[in-house]
Structures are given as C-alpha cells and as structure tokens.
mmCIF file of C-alpha atoms and ligand atoms in Angstrom:
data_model
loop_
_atom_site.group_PDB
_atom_site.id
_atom_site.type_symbol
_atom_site.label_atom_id
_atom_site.label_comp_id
_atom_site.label_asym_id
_atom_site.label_seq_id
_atom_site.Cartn_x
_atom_site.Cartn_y
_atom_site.Cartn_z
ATOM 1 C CA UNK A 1 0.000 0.000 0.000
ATOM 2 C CA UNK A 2 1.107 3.391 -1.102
ATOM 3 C CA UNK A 3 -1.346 5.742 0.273
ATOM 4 C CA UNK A 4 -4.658 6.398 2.924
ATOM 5 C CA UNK A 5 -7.669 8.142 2.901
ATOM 6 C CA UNK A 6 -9.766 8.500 5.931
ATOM 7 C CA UNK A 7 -12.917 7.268 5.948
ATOM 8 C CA UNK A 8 -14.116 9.618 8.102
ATOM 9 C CA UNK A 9 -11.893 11.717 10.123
ATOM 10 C CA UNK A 10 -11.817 14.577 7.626
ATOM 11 C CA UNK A 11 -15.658 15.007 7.357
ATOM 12 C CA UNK A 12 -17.342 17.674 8.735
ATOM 13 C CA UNK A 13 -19.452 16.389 11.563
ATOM 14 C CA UNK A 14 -15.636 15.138 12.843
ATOM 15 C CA UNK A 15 -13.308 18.156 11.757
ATOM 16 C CA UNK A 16 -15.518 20.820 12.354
ATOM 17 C CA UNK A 17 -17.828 20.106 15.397
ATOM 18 C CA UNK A 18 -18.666 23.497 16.578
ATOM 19 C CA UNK A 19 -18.658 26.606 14.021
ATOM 20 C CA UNK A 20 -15.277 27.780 14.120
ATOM 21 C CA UNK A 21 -13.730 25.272 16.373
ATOM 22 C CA UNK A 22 -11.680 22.468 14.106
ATOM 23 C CA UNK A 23 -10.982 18.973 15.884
ATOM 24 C CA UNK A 24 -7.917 17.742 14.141
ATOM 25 C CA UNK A 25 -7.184 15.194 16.532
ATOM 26 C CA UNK A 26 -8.476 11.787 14.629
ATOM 27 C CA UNK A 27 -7.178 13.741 10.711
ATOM 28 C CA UNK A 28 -3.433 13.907 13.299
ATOM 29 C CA UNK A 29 -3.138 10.744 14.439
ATOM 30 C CA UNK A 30 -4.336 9.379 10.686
ATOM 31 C CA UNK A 31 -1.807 11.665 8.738
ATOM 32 C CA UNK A 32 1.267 10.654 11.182
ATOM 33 C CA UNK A 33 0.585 7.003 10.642
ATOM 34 C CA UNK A 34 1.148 8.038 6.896
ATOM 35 C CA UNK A 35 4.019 10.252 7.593
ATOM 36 C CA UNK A 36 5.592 7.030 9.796
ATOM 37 C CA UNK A 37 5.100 4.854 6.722
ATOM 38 C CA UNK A 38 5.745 6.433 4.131
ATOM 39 C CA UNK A 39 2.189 6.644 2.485
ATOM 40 C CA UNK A 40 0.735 9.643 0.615
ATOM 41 C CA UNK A 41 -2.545 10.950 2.098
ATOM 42 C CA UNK A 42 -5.270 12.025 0.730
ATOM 43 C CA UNK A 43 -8.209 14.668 2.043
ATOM 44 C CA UNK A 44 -11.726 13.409 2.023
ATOM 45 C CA UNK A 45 -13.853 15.012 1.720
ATOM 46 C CA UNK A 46 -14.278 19.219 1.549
ATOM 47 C CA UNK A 47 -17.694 19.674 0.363
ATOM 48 C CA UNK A 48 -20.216 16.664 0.973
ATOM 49 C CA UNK A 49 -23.824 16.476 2.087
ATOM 50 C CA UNK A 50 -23.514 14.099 4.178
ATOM 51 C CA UNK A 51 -22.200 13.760 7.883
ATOM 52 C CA UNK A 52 -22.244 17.522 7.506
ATOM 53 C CA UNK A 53 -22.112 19.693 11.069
ATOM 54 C CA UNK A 54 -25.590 19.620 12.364
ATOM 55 C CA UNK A 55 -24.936 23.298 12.928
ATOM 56 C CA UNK A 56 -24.722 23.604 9.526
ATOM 57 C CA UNK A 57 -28.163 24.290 8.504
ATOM 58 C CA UNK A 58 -29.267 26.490 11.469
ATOM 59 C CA UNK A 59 -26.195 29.007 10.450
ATOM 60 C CA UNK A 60 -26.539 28.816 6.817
ATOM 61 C CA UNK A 61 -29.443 30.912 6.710
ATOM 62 C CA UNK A 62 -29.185 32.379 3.048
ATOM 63 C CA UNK A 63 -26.703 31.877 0.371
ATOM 64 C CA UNK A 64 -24.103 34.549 1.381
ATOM 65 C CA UNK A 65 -23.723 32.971 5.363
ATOM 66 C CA UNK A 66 -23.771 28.912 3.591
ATOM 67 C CA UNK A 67 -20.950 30.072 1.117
ATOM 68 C CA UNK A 68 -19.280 31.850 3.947
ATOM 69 C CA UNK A 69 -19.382 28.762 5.901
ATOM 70 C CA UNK A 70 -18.244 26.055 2.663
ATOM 71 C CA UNK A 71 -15.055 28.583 2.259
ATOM 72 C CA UNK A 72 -14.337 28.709 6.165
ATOM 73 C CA UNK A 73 -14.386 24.832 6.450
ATOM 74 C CA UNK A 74 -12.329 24.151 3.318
ATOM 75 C CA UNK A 75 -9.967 27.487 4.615
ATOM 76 C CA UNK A 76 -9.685 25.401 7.988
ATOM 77 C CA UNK A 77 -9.026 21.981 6.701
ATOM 78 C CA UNK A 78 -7.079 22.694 3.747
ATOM 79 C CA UNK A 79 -5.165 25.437 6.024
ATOM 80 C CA UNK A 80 -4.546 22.131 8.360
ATOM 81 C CA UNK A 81 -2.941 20.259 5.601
ATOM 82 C CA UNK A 82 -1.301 22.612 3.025
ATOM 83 C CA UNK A 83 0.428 19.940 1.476
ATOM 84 C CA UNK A 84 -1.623 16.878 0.546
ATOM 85 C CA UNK A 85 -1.125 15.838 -2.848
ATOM 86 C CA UNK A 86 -5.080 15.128 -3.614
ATOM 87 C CA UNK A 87 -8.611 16.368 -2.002
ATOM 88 C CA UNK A 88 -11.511 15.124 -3.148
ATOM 89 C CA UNK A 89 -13.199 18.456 -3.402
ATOM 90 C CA UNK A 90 -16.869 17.827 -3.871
ATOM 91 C CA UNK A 91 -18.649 14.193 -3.453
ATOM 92 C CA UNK A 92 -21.595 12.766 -4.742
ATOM 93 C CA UNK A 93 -22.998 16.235 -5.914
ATOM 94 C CA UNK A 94 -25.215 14.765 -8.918
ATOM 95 C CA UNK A 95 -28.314 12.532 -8.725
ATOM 96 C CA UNK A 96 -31.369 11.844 -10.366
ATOM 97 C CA UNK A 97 -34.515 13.788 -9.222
ATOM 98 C CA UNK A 98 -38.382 13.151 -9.201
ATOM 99 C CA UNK A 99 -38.560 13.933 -13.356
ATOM 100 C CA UNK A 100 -35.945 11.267 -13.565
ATOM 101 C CA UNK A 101 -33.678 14.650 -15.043
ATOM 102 C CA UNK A 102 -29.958 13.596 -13.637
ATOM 103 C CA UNK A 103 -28.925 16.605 -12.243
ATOM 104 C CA UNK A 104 -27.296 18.498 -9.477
ATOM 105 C CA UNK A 105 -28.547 16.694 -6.001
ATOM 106 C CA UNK A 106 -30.712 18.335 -3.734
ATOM 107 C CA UNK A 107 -28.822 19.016 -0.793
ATOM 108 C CA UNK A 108 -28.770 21.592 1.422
ATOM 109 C CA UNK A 109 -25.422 23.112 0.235
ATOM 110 C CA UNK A 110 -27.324 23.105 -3.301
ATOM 111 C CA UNK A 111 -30.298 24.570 -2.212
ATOM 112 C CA UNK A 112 -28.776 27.449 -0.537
ATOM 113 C CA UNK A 113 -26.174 28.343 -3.037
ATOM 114 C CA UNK A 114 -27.092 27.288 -6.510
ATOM 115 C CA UNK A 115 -25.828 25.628 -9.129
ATOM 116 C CA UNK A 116 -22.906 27.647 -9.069
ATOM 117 C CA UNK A 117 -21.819 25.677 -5.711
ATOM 118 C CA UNK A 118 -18.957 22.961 -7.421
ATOM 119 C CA UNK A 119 -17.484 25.553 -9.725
ATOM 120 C CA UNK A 120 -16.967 27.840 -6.533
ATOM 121 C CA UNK A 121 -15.684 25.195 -4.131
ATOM 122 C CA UNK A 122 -13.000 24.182 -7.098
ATOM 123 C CA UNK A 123 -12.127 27.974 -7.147
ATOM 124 C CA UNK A 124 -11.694 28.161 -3.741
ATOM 125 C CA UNK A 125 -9.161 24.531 -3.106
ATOM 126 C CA UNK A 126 -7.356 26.046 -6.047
ATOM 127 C CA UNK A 127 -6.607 29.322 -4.323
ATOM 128 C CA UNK A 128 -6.080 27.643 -1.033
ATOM 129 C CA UNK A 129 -3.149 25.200 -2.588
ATOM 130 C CA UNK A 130 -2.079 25.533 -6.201
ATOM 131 C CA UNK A 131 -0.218 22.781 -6.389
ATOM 132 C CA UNK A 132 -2.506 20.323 -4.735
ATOM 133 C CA UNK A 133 -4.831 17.810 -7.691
ATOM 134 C CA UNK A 134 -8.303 18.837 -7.326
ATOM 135 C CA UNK A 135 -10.938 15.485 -7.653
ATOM 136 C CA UNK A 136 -14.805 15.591 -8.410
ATOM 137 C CA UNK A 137 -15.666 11.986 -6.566
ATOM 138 C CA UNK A 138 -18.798 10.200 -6.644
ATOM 139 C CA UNK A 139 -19.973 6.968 -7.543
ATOM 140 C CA UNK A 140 -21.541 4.743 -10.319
ATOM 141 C CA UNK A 141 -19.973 7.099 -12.713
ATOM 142 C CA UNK A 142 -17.488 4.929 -13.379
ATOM 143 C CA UNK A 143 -18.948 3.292 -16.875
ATOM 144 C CA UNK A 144 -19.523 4.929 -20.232
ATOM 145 C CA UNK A 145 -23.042 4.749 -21.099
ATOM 146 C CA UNK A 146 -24.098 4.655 -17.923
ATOM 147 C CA UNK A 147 -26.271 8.133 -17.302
ATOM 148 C CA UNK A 148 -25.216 9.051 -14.623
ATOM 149 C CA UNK A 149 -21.355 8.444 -15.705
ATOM 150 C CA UNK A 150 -22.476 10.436 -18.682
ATOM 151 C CA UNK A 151 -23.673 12.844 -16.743
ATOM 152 C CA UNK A 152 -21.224 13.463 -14.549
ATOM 153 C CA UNK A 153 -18.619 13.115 -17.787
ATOM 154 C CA UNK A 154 -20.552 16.260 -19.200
ATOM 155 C CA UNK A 155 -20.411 18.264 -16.280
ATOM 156 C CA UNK A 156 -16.465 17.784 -15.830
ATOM 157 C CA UNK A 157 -15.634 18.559 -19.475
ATOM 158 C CA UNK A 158 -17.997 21.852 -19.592
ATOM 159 C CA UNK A 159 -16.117 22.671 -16.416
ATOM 160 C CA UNK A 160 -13.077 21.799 -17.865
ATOM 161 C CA UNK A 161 -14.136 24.043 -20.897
ATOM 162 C CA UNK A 162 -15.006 26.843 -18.825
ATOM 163 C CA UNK A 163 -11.177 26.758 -17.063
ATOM 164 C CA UNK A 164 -12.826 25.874 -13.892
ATOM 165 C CA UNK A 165 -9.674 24.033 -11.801
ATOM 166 C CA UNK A 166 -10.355 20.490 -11.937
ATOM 167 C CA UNK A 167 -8.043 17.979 -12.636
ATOM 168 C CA UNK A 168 -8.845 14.554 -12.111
ATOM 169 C CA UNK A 169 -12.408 12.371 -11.421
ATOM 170 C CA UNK A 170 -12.575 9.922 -8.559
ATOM 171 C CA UNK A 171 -14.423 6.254 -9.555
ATOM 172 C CA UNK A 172 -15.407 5.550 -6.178
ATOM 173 C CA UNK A 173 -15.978 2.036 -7.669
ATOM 174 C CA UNK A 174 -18.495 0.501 -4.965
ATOM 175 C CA UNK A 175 -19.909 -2.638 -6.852
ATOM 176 C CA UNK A 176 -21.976 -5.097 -5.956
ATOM 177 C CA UNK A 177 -23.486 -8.969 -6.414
ATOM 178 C CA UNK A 178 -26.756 -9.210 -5.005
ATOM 179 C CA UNK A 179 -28.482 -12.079 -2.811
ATOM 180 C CA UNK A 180 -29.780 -13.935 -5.645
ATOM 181 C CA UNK A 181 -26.420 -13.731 -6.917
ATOM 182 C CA UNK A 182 -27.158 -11.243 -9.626
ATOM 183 C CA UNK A 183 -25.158 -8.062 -10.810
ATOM 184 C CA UNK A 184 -27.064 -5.254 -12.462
ATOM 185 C CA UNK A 185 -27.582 -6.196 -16.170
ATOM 186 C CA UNK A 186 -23.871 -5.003 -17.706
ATOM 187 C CA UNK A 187 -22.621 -3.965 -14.309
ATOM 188 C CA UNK A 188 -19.858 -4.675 -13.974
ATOM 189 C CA UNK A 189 -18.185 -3.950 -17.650
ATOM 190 C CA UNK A 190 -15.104 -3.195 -17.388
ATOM 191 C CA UNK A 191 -14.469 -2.254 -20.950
ATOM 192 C CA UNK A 192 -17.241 0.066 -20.327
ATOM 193 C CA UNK A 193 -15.044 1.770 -17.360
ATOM 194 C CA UNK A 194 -12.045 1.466 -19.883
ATOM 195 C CA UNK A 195 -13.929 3.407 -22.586
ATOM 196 C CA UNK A 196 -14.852 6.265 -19.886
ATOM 197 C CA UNK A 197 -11.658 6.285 -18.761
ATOM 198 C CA UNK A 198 -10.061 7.049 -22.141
ATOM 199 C CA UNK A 199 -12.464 9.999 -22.671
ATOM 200 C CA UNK A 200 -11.495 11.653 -19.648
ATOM 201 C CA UNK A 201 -7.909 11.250 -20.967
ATOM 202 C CA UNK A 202 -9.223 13.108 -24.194
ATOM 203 C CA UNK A 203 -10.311 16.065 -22.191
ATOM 204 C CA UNK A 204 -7.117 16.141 -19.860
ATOM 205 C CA UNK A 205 -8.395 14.565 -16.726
ATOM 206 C CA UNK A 206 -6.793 12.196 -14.814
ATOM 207 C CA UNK A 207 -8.887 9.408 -13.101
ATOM 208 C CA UNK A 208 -8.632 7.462 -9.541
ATOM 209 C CA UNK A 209 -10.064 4.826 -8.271
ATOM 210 C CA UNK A 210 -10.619 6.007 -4.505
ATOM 211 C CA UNK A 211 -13.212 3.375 -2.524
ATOM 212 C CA UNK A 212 -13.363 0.304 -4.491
ATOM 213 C CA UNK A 213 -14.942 -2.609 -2.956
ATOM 214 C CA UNK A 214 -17.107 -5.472 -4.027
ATOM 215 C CA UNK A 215 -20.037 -6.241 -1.736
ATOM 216 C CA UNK A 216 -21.898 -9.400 -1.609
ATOM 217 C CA UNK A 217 -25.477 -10.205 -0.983
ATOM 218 C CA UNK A 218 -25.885 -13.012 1.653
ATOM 219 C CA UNK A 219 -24.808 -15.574 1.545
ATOM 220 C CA UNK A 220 -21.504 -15.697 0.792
ATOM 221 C CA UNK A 221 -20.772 -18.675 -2.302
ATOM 222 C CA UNK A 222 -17.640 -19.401 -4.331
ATOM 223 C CA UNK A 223 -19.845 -17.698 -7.470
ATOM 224 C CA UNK A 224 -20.071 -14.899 -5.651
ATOM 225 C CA UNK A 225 -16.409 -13.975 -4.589
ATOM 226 C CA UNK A 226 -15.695 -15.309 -8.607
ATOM 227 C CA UNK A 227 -17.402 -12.348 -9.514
ATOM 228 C CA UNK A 228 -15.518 -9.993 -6.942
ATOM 229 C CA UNK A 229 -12.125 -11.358 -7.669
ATOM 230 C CA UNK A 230 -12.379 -10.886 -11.390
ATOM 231 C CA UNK A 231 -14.126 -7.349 -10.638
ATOM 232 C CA UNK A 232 -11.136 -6.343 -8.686
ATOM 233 C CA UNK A 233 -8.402 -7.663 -10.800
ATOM 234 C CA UNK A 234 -10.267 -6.051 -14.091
ATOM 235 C CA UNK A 235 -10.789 -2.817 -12.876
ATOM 236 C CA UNK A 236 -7.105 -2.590 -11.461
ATOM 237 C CA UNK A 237 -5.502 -4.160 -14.903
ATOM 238 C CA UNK A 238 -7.763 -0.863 -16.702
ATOM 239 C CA UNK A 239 -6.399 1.387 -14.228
ATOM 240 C CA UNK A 240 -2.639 0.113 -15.139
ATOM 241 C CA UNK A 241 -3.424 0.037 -18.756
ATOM 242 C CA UNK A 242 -4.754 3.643 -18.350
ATOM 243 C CA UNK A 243 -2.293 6.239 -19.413
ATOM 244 C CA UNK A 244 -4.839 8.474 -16.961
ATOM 245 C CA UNK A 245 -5.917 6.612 -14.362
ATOM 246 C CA UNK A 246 -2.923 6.498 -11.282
ATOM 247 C CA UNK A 247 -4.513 5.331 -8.101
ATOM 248 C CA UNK A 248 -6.244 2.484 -6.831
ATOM 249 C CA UNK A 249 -7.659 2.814 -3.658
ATOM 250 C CA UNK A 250 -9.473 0.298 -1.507
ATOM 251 C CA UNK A 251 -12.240 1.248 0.934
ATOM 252 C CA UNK A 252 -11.439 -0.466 4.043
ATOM 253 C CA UNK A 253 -9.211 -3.421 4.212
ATOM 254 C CA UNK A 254 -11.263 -6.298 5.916
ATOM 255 C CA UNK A 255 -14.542 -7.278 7.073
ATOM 256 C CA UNK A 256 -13.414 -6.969 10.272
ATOM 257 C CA UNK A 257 -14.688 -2.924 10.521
ATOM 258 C CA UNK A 258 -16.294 -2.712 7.216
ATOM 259 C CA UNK A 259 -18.694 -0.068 6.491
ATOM 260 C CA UNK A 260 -20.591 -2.053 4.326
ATOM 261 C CA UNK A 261 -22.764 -3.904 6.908
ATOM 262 C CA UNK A 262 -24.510 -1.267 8.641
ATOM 263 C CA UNK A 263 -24.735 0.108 5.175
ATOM 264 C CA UNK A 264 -26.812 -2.406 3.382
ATOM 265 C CA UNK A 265 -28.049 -4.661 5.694
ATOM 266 C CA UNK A 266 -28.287 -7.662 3.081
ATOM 267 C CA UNK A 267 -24.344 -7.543 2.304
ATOM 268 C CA UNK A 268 -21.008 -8.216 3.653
ATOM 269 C CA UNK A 269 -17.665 -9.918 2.325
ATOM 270 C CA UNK A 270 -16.875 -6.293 0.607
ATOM 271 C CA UNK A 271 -13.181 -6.271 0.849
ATOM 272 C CA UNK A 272 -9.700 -7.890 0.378
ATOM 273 C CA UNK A 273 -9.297 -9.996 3.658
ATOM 274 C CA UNK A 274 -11.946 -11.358 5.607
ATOM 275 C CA UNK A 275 -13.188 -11.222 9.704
ATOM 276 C CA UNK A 276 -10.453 -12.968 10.290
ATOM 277 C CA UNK A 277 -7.693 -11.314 8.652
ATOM 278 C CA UNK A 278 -7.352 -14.048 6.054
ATOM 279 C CA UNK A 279 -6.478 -13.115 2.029
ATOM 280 C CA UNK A 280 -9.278 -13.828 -0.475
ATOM 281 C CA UNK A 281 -9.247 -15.001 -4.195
ATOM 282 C CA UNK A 282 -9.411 -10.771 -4.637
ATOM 283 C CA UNK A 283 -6.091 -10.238 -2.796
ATOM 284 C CA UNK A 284 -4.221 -12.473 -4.700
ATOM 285 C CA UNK A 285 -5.820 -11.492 -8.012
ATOM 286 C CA UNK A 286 -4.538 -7.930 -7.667
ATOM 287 C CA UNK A 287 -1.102 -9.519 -6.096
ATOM 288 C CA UNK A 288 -0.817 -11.044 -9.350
ATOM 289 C CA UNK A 289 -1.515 -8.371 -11.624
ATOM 290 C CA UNK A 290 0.798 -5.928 -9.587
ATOM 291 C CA UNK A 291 3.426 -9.096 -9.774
ATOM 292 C CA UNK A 292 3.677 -8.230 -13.253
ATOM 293 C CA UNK A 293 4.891 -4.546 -13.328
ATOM 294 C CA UNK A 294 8.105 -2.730 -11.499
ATOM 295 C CA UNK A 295 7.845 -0.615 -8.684
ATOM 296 C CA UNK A 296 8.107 2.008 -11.637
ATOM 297 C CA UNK A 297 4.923 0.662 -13.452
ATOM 298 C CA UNK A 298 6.591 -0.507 -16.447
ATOM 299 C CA UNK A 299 5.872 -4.430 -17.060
ATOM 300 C CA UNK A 300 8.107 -6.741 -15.964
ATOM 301 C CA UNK A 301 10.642 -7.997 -18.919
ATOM 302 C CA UNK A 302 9.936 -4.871 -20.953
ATOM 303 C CA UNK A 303 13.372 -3.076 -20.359
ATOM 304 C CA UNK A 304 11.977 -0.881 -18.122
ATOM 305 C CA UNK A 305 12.086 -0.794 -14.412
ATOM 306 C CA UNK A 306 13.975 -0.232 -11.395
ATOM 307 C CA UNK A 307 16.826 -2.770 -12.303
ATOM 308 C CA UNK A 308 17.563 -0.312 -15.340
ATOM 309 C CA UNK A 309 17.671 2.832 -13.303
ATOM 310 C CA UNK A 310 19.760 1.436 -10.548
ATOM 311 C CA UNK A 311 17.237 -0.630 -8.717
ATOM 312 C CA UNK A 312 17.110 2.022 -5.901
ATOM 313 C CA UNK A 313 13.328 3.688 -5.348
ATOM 314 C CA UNK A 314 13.072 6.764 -5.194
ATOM 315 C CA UNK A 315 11.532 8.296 -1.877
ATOM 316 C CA UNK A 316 9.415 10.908 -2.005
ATOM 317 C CA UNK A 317 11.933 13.490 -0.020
ATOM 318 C CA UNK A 318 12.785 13.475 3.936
ATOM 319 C CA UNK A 319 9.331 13.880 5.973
ATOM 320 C CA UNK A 320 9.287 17.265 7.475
ATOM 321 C CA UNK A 321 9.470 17.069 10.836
ATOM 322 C CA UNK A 322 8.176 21.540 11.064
ATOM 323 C CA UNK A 323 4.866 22.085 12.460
ATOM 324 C CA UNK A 324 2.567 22.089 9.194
ATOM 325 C CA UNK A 325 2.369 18.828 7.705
ATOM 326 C CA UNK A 326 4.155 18.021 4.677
ATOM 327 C CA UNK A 327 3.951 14.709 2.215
ATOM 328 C CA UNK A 328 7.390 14.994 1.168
ATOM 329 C CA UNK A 329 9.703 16.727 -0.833
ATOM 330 C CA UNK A 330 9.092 17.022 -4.641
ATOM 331 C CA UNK A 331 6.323 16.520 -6.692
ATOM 332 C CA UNK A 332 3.250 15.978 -4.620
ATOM 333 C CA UNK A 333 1.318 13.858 -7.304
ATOM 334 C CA UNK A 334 3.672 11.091 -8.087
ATOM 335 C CA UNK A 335 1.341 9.433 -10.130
ATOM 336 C CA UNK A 336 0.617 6.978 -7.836
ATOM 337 C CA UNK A 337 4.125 4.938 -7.806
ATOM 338 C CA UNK A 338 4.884 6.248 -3.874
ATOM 339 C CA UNK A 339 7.730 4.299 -2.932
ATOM 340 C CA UNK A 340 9.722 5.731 0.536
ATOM 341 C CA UNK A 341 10.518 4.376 3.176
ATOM 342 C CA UNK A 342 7.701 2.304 5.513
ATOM 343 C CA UNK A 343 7.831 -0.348 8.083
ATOM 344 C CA UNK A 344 7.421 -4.113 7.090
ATOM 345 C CA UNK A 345 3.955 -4.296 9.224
ATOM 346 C CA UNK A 346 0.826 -2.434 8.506
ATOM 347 C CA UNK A 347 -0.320 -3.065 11.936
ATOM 348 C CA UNK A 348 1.557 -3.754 15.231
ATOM 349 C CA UNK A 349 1.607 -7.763 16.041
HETATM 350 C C1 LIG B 401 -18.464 5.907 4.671
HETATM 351 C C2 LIG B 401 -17.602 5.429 5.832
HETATM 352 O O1 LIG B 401 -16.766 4.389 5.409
HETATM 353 C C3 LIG B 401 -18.485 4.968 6.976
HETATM 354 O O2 LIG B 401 -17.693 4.622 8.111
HETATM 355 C C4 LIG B 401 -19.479 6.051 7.338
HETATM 356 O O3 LIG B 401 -20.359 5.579 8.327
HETATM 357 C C5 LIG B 401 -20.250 6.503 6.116
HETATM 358 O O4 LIG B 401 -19.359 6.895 5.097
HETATM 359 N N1 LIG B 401 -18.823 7.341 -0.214
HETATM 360 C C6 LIG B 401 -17.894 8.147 0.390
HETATM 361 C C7 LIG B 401 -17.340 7.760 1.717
HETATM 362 O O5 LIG B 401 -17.423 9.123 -0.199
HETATM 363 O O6 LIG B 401 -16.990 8.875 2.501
HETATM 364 C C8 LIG B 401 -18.299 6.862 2.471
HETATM 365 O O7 LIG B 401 -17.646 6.431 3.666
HETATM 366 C C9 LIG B 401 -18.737 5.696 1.609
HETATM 367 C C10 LIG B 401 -19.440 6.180 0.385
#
C-alpha cells in the first residue's frame, strides 16, 4: 500500500464540530501514521452532504452565510494540511430527481447556493493550494453509457471548458453482487469503465479509483467472490493500462470494521481480507496483476524498471518534521508509484 484516505476523520461532523472550532485530533493521528510509513494521504472530503455539522443548517441561513461557511471549512481543513497531494473536493454532488432529469442533487449546500456551488468550491481549493490535484468523486460514474457516468462526464468537461480548476475524477468504484447472486444487467463492464476512462484522458483529466470494494449479498458462495475477484483484478488491470488513471484505492481493508454492513443490511464480504484477517481469491488477483509490473509501473521484462535505473526507489523526499504537515519533498502527485521508506507491518503484532 502506497497511500490512505480517511474514511471519516476529515468530514465535517468530525473536523468541524462546533462553528469555528476544528478537531484535528483523529485527521493527526491518521496523517502521522502516513508520515511514519511512508504513504501519501489524501483529504476526504471538503464539500459533501452528508455527515455535515448539524450546525450547519441552522447558520446557513441564506446563500451569502452557507458560502461563507463552505469557504471557512475548506480554509480550515485545507489550512490544516497545506500539502496533501489530492482532495476530493466535492462528493456525490449529482443525482437523479423526481422527473428522472440527472442533475445536481438536492442538498442543502445546493439549495442554498445554486448551481454555481462545485465551480466555486473548485475555485476556492485552487486558491487555497495551487499545487494540490483537485478530484470531483462520486460513484456509479465509473462506466460509459451509464447516465449518470455520462452525466457526470458532461459536467467535468464543460467545467473543464469553462477553465474551472479540476483535474482529475474519482471512480469511487463501490460494486456489488446481489443475494440472488445477480449483478445489475452489464454492471460490472469493465471495458465500459475502460472506454470512460479514455475519454477523460481526451479532455485532460486524470482518473482514480478512490473506494473500491465489491459487496456481496448473503450468503456468501464461491460464485459470488468469482465475480468480486475478477471485478477487482479487471478494474485494477484498466487502471494500469490507463495512461490516466494512477490510483487504486481500496475502501477499508477487511470485514473486520467494514462499512458495508450497517450500510446495506443484506451484504457483507466487501473487501480484500476477511473477519479474520485471512487473504481472499481478490487479494491475490490484484497480487498477481501488480506481480507483473516494477515498482516504476513498467511491465516486468519490458526493459523498463527499477533494475535499469539502478534498482534504488526513489523516496518521495525526507518527511518534514516543522509544524505544518508536509507529504514529502518534490512533486506531490507522483502518479501513484509512492515508494519511501515504511515499516514491514501495517499493523503492530
Ligand atoms: C463511509 C464510511 O466508510 C463509513 O464509516 C461512514 O459511516 C459513512 O461513510 N462514499 C464516500 C465515503 O465518499 O466517505 C463513504 O464512507 C462511503 C461512500
């Protein structure tokens, strides 16, 4: 693993519990676990509906005091962490509405500012830190054809277009078998998330897969982790083959603290390991697709690759050890090859 994203320390029910009072002390702890292991980490989430301050809507009385209050939370989070290399600026912003029109979602952030709200929230995190990569994240946008995926597609390019500061799209990639041991018709195509991928590349975005997992309807059968191990293999293997696409992230680790559960109450058996710590056919899929590339990305036997550049990895500078949090020297967006220095164990015996 080269990187974390909290799950939920960063939100804004966590980070800022009170108006004007930040509570930094779970985002901390999170981003000097990173520092100690050499991971890049990434902010999740500035601008979000949900697990919003339940303050939020008694001081956001018209559209001037609810902007006032999206720019003082992203100036106090992104103030906290002025070097991350990626935030995920606005999530799951688009939906489809009574008319069955997909369009922006009716939140309360909409509602009060306007349609204008995702081009102004971009124009803020830009201000805030130029050099940080600026995400739009959501989910099922992750295949062509799809109309939401379409949707959202058209909404990045015209932003794109219009030189609003976006530069990549998060796939939040949260797919699915059900009980009955069904997938959505076409869900999931991965040459369908291939083909969207390459027409973000067209219009200069990059792409990341931030929160994949695969849940399965109860019960649990060797059909139904069939399906999740090819779904996580394919959709890394399009990510690699990608020239736009440089992160794969997963959402949670095991079923040990999954989200998933208390989620959708029919479904479990989401992620790479199971309740008991123990690798499924998904881990070693994705062990054996990674098994064929150098640390660099290039594949394996193609002249490329560490051995040719000296076989030493590059880390991403010495950690900074000043009071503002860095993620190392350099480049901030590595393109997702973050190799420095980390400790053999994830977690302490
Ligand atoms: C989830 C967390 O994992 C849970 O612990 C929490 O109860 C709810 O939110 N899309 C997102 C993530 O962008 O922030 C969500 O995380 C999962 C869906």
């Amino acid at each position: 693993f080269a990187a974390i994203t909290p799950a939920n320390a960063m939100k804004m029910n966590v980070i800022q519990p009170v108006r004007g009072r930040f509570d930094f002390v779970d985002a901390d702890a999170l981003y000097a676990f990173a520092q100690q292991n050499g991971l890049e980490f990434r902010g999740h989430p500035l601008v979000w509906h949900t697990q919003a301050a339940n303050w939020l809507e008694e001081e956001g009385v018209d559209r001037d005091t609810t902007l006032a209050i999206m720019y003082e939370h992203m100036d106090g989070l992104m103030g906290h962490f002025p070097d991350l290399p990626y935030w995920d600026v606005v999530n799951e912003a688009i939906e489809r509405n009574s008319e069955g029109v997909w369009t922006f979602r009716d939140t309360f952030w909409h509602r009060m500012i306007g349609d204008d709200l995702i081009d102004l929230a971009f124009q803020h995190a830009r201000a805030l830190d130029p050099d940080a990569k600026l995400l739009y994240n959501d989910y099922n946008i992750e295949q062509l054809g799809h109309p939401k995926a379409d949707k959202v597609f058209e909404m990045i390019s015209d932003m794109k277009a219009r030189g609003i500061p976006i530069d990549a799209v998060g796939f939040q990639s949260h797919y699915y078998v059900e009980p009955n041991g069904n997938t959505n018709p076409g869900v999931p195509n991965i040459q369908a998330i291939r083909d969207n991928m390459a027409r973000y590349a067209a219009i200069g975005v990059d792409v990341h897969i931030t929160e994949c997992d695969f849940r399965i309807g109860r019960p649990l059968d060797p059909t139904k982790e069939e399906l999740q191990k090819s779904f996580f293999a394919g959709l890394l293997q399009a990510c690699i083959d990608a020239p736009n696409c440089s992160h794969f992230t997963v959402w949670g680790l095991s079923d040990v603290d999954s989200w998933v559960p208390s989620t959708f109450p029919d479904y479990d058996y989401a992620h790479l390991f199971d309740a008991q710590f123990v690798a499924k056919p998904a881990y070693a899929a994705l062990t054996t697709v990674l098994a064929q590339y150098n640390p660099d990305g290039t594949p394996i036997g193609s002249g490329g690759g560490a051995t040719s550049t000296g076989g030493t990895p590059s880390t991403g500078g010495a950690p900074s050890t000043a009071g503002a949090p860095s993620t190392g020297g350099g480049s901030r967006d590595d393109g997702g090859c973050s190799v420095g220095p980390r400790s053999n164990t994830l977690w302490p015996a």
